[in-house]
Short mmCIF file of C-alpha atoms and ligand atoms in Angstrom, two decimals:
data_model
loop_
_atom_site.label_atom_id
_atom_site.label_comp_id
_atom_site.label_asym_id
_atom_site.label_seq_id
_atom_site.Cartn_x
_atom_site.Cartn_y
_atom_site.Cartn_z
CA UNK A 1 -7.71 -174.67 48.75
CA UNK A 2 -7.57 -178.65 49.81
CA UNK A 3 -10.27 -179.43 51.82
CA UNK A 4 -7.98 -179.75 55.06
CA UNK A 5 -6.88 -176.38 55.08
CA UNK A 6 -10.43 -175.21 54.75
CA UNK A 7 -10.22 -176.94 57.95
CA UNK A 8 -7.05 -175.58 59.57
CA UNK A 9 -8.18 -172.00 58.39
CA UNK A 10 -11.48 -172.56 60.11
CA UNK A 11 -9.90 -174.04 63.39
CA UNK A 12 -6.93 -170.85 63.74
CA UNK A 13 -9.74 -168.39 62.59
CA UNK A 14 -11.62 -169.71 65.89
CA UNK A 15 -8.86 -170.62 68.18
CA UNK A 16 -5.66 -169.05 66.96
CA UNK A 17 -2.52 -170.58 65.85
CA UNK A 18 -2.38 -174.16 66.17
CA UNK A 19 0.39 -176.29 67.06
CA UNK A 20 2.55 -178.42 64.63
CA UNK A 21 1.47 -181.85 65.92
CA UNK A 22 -2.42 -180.48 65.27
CA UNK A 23 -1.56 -179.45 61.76
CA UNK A 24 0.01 -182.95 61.07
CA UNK A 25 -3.09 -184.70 62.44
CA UNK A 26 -4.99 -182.72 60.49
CA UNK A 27 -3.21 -183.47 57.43
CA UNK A 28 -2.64 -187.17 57.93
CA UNK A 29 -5.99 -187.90 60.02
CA UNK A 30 -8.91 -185.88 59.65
CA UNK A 31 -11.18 -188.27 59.44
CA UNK A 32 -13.11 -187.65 56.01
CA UNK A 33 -9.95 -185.40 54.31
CA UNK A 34 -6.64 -186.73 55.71
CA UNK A 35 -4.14 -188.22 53.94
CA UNK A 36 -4.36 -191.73 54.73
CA UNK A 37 -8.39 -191.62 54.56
CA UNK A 38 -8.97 -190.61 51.55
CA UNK A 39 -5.90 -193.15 49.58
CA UNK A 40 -3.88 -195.78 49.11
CA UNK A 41 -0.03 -194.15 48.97
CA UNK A 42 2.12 -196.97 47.92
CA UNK A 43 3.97 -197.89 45.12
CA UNK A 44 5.11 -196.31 41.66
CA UNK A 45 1.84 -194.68 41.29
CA UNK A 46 1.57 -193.79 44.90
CA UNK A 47 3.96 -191.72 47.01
CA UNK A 48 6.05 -193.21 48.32
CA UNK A 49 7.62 -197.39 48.45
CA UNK A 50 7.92 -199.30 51.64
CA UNK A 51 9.97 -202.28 52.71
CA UNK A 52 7.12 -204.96 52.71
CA UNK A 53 6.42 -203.09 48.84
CA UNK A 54 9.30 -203.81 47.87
CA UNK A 55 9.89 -207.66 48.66
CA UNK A 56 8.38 -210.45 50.17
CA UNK A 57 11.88 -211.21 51.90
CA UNK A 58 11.28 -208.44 54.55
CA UNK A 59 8.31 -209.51 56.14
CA UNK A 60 9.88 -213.53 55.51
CA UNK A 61 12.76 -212.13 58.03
CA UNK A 62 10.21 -210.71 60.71
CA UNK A 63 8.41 -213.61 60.66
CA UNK A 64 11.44 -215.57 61.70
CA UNK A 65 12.19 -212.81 64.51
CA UNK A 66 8.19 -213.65 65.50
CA UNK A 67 8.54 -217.01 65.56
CA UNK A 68 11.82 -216.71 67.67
CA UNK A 69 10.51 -214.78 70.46
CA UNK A 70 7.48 -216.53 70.72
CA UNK A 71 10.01 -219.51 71.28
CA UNK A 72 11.95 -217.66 73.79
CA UNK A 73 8.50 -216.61 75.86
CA UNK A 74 7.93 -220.16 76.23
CA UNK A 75 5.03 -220.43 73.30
CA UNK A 76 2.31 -219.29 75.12
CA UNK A 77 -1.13 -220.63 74.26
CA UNK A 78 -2.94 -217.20 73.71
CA UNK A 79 -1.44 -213.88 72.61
CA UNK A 80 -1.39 -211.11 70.69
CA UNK A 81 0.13 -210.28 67.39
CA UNK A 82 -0.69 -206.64 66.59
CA UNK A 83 0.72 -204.34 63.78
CA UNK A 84 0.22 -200.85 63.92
CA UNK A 85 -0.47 -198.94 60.79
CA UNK A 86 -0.37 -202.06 58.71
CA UNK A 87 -0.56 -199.95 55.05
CA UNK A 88 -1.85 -202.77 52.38
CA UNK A 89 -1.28 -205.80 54.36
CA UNK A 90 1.94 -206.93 53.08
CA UNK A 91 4.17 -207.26 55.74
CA UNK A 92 1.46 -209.43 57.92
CA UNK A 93 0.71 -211.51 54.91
CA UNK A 94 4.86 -212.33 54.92
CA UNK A 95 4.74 -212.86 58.59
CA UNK A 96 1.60 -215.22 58.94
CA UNK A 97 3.28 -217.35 55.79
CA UNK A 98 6.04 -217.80 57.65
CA UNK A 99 4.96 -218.48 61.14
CA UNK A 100 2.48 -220.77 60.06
CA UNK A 101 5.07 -222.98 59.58
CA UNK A 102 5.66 -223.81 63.49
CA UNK A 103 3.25 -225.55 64.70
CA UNK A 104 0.85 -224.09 67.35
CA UNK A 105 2.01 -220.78 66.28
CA UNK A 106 -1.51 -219.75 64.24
CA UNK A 107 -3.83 -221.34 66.85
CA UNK A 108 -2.61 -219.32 69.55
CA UNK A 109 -2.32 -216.50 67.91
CA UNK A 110 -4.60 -213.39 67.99
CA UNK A 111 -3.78 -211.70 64.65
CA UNK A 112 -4.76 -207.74 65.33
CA UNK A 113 -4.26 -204.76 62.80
CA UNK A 114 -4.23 -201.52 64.15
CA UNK A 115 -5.72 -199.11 61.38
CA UNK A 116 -7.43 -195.67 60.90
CA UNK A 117 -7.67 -195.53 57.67
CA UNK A 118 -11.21 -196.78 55.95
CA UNK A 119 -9.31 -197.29 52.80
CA UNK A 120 -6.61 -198.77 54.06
CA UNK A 121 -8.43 -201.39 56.16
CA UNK A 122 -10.53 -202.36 52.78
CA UNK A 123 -7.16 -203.51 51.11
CA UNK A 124 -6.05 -205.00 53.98
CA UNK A 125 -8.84 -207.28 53.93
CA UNK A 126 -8.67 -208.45 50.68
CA UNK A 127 -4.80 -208.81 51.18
CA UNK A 128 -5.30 -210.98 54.52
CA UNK A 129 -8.28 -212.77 53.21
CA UNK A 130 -7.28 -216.11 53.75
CA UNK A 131 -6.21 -215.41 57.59
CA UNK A 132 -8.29 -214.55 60.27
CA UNK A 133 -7.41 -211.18 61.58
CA UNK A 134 -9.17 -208.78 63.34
CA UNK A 135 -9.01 -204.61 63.22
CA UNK A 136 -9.16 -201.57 65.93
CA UNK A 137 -8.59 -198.10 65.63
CA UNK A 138 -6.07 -197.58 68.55
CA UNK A 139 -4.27 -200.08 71.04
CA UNK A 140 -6.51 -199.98 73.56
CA UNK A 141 -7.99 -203.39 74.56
CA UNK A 142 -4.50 -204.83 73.46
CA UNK A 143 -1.62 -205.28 76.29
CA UNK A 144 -3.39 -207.35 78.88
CA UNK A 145 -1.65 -210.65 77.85
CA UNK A 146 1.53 -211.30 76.00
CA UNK A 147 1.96 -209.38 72.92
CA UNK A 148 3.78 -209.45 70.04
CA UNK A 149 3.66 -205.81 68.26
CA UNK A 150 5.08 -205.07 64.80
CA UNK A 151 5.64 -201.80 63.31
CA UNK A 152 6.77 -200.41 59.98
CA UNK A 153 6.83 -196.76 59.19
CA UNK A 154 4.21 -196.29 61.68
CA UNK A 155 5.77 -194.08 64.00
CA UNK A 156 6.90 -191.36 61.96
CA UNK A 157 3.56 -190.77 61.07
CA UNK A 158 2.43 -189.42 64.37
CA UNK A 159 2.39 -185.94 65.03
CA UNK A 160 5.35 -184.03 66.79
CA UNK A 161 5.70 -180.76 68.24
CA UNK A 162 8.75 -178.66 67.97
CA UNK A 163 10.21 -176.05 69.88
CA UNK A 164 12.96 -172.86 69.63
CA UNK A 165 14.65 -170.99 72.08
CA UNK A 166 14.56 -167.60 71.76
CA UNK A 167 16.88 -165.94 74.49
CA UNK A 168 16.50 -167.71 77.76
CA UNK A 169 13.07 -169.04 76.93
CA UNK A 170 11.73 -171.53 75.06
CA UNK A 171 8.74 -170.97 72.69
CA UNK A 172 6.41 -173.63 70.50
CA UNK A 173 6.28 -173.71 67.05
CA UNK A 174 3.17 -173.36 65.59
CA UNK A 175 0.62 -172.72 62.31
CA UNK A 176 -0.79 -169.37 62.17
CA UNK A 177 -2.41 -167.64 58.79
CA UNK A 178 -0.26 -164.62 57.36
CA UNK A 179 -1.96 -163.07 54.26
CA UNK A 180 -3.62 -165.75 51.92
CA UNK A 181 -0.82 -168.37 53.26
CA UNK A 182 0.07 -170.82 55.97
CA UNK A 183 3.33 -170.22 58.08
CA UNK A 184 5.41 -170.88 61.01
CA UNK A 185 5.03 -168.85 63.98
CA UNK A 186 5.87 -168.92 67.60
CA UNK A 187 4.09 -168.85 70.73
CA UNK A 188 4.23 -169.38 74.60
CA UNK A 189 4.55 -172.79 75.57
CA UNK A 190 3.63 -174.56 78.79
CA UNK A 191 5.42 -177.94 77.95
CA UNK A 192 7.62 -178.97 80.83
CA UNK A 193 10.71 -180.59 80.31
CA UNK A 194 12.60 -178.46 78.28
CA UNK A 195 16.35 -177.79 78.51
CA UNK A 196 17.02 -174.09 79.61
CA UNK A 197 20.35 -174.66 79.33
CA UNK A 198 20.57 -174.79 75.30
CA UNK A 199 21.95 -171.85 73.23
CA UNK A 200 19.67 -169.18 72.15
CA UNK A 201 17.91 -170.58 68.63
CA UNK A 202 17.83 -174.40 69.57
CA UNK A 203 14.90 -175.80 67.56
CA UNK A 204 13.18 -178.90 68.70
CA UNK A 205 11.12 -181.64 67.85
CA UNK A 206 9.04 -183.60 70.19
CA UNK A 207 7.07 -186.63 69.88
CA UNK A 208 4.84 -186.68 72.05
CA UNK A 209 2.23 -188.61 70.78
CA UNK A 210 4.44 -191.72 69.45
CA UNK A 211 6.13 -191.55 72.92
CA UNK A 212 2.80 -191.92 74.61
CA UNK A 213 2.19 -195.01 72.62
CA UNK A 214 5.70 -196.39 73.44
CA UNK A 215 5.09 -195.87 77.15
CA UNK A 216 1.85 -198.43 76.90
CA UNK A 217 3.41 -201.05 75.18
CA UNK A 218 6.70 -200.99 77.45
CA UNK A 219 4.41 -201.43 80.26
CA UNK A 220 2.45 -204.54 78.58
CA UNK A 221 5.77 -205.97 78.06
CA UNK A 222 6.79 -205.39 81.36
CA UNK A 223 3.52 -206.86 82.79
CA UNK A 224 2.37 -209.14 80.51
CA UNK A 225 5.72 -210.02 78.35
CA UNK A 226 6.24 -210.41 74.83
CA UNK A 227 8.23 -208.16 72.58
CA UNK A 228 7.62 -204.86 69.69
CA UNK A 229 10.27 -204.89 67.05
CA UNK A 230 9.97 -201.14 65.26
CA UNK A 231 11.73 -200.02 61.91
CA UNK A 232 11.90 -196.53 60.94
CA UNK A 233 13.63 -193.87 59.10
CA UNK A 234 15.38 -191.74 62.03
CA UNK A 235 18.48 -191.16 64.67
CA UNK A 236 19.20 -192.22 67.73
CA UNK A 237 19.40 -188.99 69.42
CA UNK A 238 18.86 -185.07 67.57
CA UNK A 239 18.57 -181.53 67.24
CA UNK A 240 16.48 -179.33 64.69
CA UNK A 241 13.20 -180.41 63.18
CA UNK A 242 12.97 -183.12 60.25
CA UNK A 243 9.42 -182.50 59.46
CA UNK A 244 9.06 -183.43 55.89
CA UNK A 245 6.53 -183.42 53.05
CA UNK A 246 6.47 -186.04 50.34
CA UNK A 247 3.82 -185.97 47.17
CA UNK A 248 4.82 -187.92 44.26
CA UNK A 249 7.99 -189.31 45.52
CA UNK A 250 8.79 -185.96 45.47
CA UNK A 251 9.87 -183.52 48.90
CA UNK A 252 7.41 -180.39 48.71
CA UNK A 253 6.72 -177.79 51.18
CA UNK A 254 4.78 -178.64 54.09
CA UNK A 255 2.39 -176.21 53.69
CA UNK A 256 1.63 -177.15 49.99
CA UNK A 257 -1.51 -178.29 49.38
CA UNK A 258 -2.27 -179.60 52.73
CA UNK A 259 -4.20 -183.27 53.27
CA UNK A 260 -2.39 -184.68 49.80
CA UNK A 261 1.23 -184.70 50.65
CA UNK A 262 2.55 -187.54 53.25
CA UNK A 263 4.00 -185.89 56.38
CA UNK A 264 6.59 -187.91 58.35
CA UNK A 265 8.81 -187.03 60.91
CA UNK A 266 12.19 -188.80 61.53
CA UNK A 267 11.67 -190.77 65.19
CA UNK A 268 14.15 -190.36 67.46
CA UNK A 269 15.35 -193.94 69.21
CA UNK A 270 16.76 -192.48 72.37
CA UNK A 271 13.19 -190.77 73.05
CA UNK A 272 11.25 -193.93 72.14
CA UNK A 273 13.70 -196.35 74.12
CA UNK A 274 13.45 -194.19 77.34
CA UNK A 275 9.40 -194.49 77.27
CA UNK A 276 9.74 -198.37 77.04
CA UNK A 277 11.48 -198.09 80.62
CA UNK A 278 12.19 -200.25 82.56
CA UNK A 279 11.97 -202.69 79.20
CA UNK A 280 15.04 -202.75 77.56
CA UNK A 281 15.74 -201.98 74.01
CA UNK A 282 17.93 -202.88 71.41
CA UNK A 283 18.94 -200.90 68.01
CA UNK A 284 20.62 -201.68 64.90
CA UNK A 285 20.15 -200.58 61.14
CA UNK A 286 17.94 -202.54 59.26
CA UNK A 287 20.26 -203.05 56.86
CA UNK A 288 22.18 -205.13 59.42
CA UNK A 289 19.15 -206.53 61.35
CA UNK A 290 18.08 -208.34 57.82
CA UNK A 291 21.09 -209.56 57.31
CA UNK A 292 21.69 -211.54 61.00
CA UNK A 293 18.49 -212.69 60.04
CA UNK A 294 19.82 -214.44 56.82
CA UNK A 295 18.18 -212.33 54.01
CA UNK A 296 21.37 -212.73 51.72
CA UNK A 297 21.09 -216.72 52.08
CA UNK A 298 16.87 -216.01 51.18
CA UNK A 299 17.65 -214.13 48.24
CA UNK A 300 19.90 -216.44 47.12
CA UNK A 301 17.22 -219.29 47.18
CA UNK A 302 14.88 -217.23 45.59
CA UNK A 303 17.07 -216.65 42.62
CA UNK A 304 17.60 -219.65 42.05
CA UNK A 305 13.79 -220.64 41.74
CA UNK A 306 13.91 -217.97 38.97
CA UNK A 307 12.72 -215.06 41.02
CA UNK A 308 13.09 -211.94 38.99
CA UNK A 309 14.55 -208.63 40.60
CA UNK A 310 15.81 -210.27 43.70
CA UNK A 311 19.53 -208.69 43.85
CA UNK A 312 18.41 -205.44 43.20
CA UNK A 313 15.40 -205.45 46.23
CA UNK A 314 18.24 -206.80 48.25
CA UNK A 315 20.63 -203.71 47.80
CA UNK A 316 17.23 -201.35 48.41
CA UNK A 317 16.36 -203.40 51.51
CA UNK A 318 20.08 -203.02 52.73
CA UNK A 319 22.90 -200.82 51.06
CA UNK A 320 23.83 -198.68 53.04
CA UNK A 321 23.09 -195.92 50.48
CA UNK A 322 19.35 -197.07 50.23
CA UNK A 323 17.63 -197.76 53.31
CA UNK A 324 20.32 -200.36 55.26
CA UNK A 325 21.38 -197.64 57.28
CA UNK A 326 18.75 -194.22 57.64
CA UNK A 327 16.20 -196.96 58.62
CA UNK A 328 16.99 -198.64 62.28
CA UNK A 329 15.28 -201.26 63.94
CA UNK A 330 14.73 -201.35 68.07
CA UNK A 331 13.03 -204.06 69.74
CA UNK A 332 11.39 -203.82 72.87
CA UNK A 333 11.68 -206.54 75.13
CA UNK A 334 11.22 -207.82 78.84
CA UNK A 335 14.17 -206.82 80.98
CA UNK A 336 14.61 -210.64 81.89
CA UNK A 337 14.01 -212.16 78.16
CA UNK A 338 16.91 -213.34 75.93
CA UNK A 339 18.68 -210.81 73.66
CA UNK A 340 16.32 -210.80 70.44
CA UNK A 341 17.47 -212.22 67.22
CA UNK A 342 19.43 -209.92 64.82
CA UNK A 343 20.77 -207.65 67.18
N1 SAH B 401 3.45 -200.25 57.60
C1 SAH B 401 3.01 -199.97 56.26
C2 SAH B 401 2.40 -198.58 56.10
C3 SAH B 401 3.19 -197.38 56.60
S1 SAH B 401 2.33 -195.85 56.34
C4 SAH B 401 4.13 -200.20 55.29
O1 SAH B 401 5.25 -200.33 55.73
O2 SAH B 401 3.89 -200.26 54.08
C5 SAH B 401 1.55 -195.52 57.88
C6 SAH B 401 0.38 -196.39 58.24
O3 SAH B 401 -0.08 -196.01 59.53
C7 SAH B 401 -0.83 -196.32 57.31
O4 SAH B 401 -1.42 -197.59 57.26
C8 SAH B 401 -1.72 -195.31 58.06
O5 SAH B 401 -3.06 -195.37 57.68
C9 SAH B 401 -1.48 -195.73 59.48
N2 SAH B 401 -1.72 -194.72 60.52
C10 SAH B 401 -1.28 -193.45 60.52
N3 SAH B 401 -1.62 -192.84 61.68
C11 SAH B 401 -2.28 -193.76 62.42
C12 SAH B 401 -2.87 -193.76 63.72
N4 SAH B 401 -2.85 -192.68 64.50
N5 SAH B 401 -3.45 -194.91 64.16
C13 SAH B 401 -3.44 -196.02 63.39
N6 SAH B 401 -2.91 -196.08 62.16
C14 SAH B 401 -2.34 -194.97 61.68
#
């Protein structure tokens, strides 16, 4: 047994069966045994690849998008540029190269990484070590002045709970122990909200938690102005769950070896967009977001100063048969601000 589902058995032993968004906290956050706190999961060796991992032209493109809409909010003299769930650094290394280009843009900014992970934050520090940055574990403190709020594969990281409808009521999934093994059960659910018009057998997935989050930057931008832009693997709208399991760039069970697999959940747009309310949001693919933003011209130049593997972290950034179009982008901004570059 991991050490997490020590845990988990503990925790239904005591309480019963637990929901699906506590199982994926458990898994991804525990705070001594979950995923992210106990390693770094990028790259070859890791498991799994991420934009920023793959080329320094994605974060050179949202660095441009920064610099634009701090442009378009009239260059304020002190605000906020936060990334949630920052992973080794990368993409706000890209960024801060870029913007540090326009002048005033560094001295106004307050750089801000928002990270759980002990690990995590140790390599982003030696990544970022030539900027000043500083780190918090949640977003709270942030969204009293303008902010600028970048995130990456953040969001499907956050737990979800999912839901069936079993004749003319609907029931939670949940985690309960059968035997020696973890499995799916069901249970009576006081969530509010749910549809009782769907069919009989209608599963889904909720999240909650990621909404939440969504809701609190909406209303900085609404107060305070200033703009997220948010790429993720995920639909606009859905049905049925998408909770996945990923060790070794490889898709496992979910209840394999809990605490060492990556758990993600695709994020539904439409969900996320109607917490940002009354802020409006935007969508496109990311394959088509990086190219408004000139990514083909970028690659071009770098090839040309000899850079080696260029064309082919193009096509992965944007095909649509890589990540161009699973992975959208939405930006968040003020009802009354511009239309955002690159969509
Ligand atoms: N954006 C990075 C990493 C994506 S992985 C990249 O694109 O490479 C998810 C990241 O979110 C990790 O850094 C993880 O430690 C962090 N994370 C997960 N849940 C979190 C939470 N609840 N609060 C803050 N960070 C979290």
């Amino acid at each position: 047994m991991t050490p997490v589902e020590t845990i988990i058995w503990e925790e239904i032993s005591q309480k019963g069966a637990i929901g699906v968004d506590r199982y994926m906290e458990l898994c991804l956050s525990h705070p001594q045994h979950g995923y992210y706190m106990t390693r770094d999961p990028f790259g070859a060796s890791g498991d799994f690849t991420t934009a920023p991992e793959i080329s320094q032209m994605f974060g050179e493109m949202i660095g441009l998008w920064v610099a634009q809409v701090w442009n378009d909010m009239g260059r304020p003299r002190a605000f906020d540029l936060i990334e949630l769930g920052p992973g080794r650094g990368t993409l706000m290394k890209d960024v801060l190269r870029v913007v540090s280009k326009v002048p005033g843009f560094l001295d106004a900014a307050n750089v801000a990484l928002v990270e759980t992970s002990p690990i995590l934050k140790a390599t982003q520090n030696a990544t970022l070590q030539d900027h000043k940055v500083a780190w918090s574990d949640s977003i709270d403190g942030f969204g009293g002045r303008p902010g600028i709020w970048l995130a990456n594969e953040f969001f499907d990281a956050l737990p979800v709970r999912q839901f069936q409808k079993i004749g003319d009521v609907w029931m939670e999934r949940v985690v309960k122990t059968d035997n020696r093994t973890l499995v799916y059960g069901l249970a009576k659910t006081e969530a509010d909200g749910l549809n009782l018009a769907e069919p009989d057998g209608t599963v889904l997935e909720r999240a909650e938690a990621g909404m939440r989050l969504m809701g609190k930057i909406g209303q900085s931008i609404e107060a305070s102005h200033g703009a997220a832009l948010i790429f993720d693997y995920g639909d606009v709208e859905g049905r049925g769950t998408t909770l996945q399991a990923v060790r070794n760039h490889e898709s496992v069970d979910i209840f394999d070896a809990p605490g060492e697999a990556d758990l993600t959940a695709h994020v539904q747009f439409s969900d996320l967009a109607a917490s940002a309310q009354p802020c409006h949001s935007s969508l496109t693919t990311q394959g088509q977001f990086l190219k408004a933003l000139g990514i083909e011209k970028r690659a071009a130049d770098l090839q040309a100063k000899g850079g080696r593997s260029v064309q082919e972290a193009l096509h992965r950034l944007t095909a649509r048969e890589e990540m161009g179009s699973l992975f959208k982008v939405m930006a968040v901004t003020h009802r009354n601000a511009p239309k955002p570059l690159g969509f």
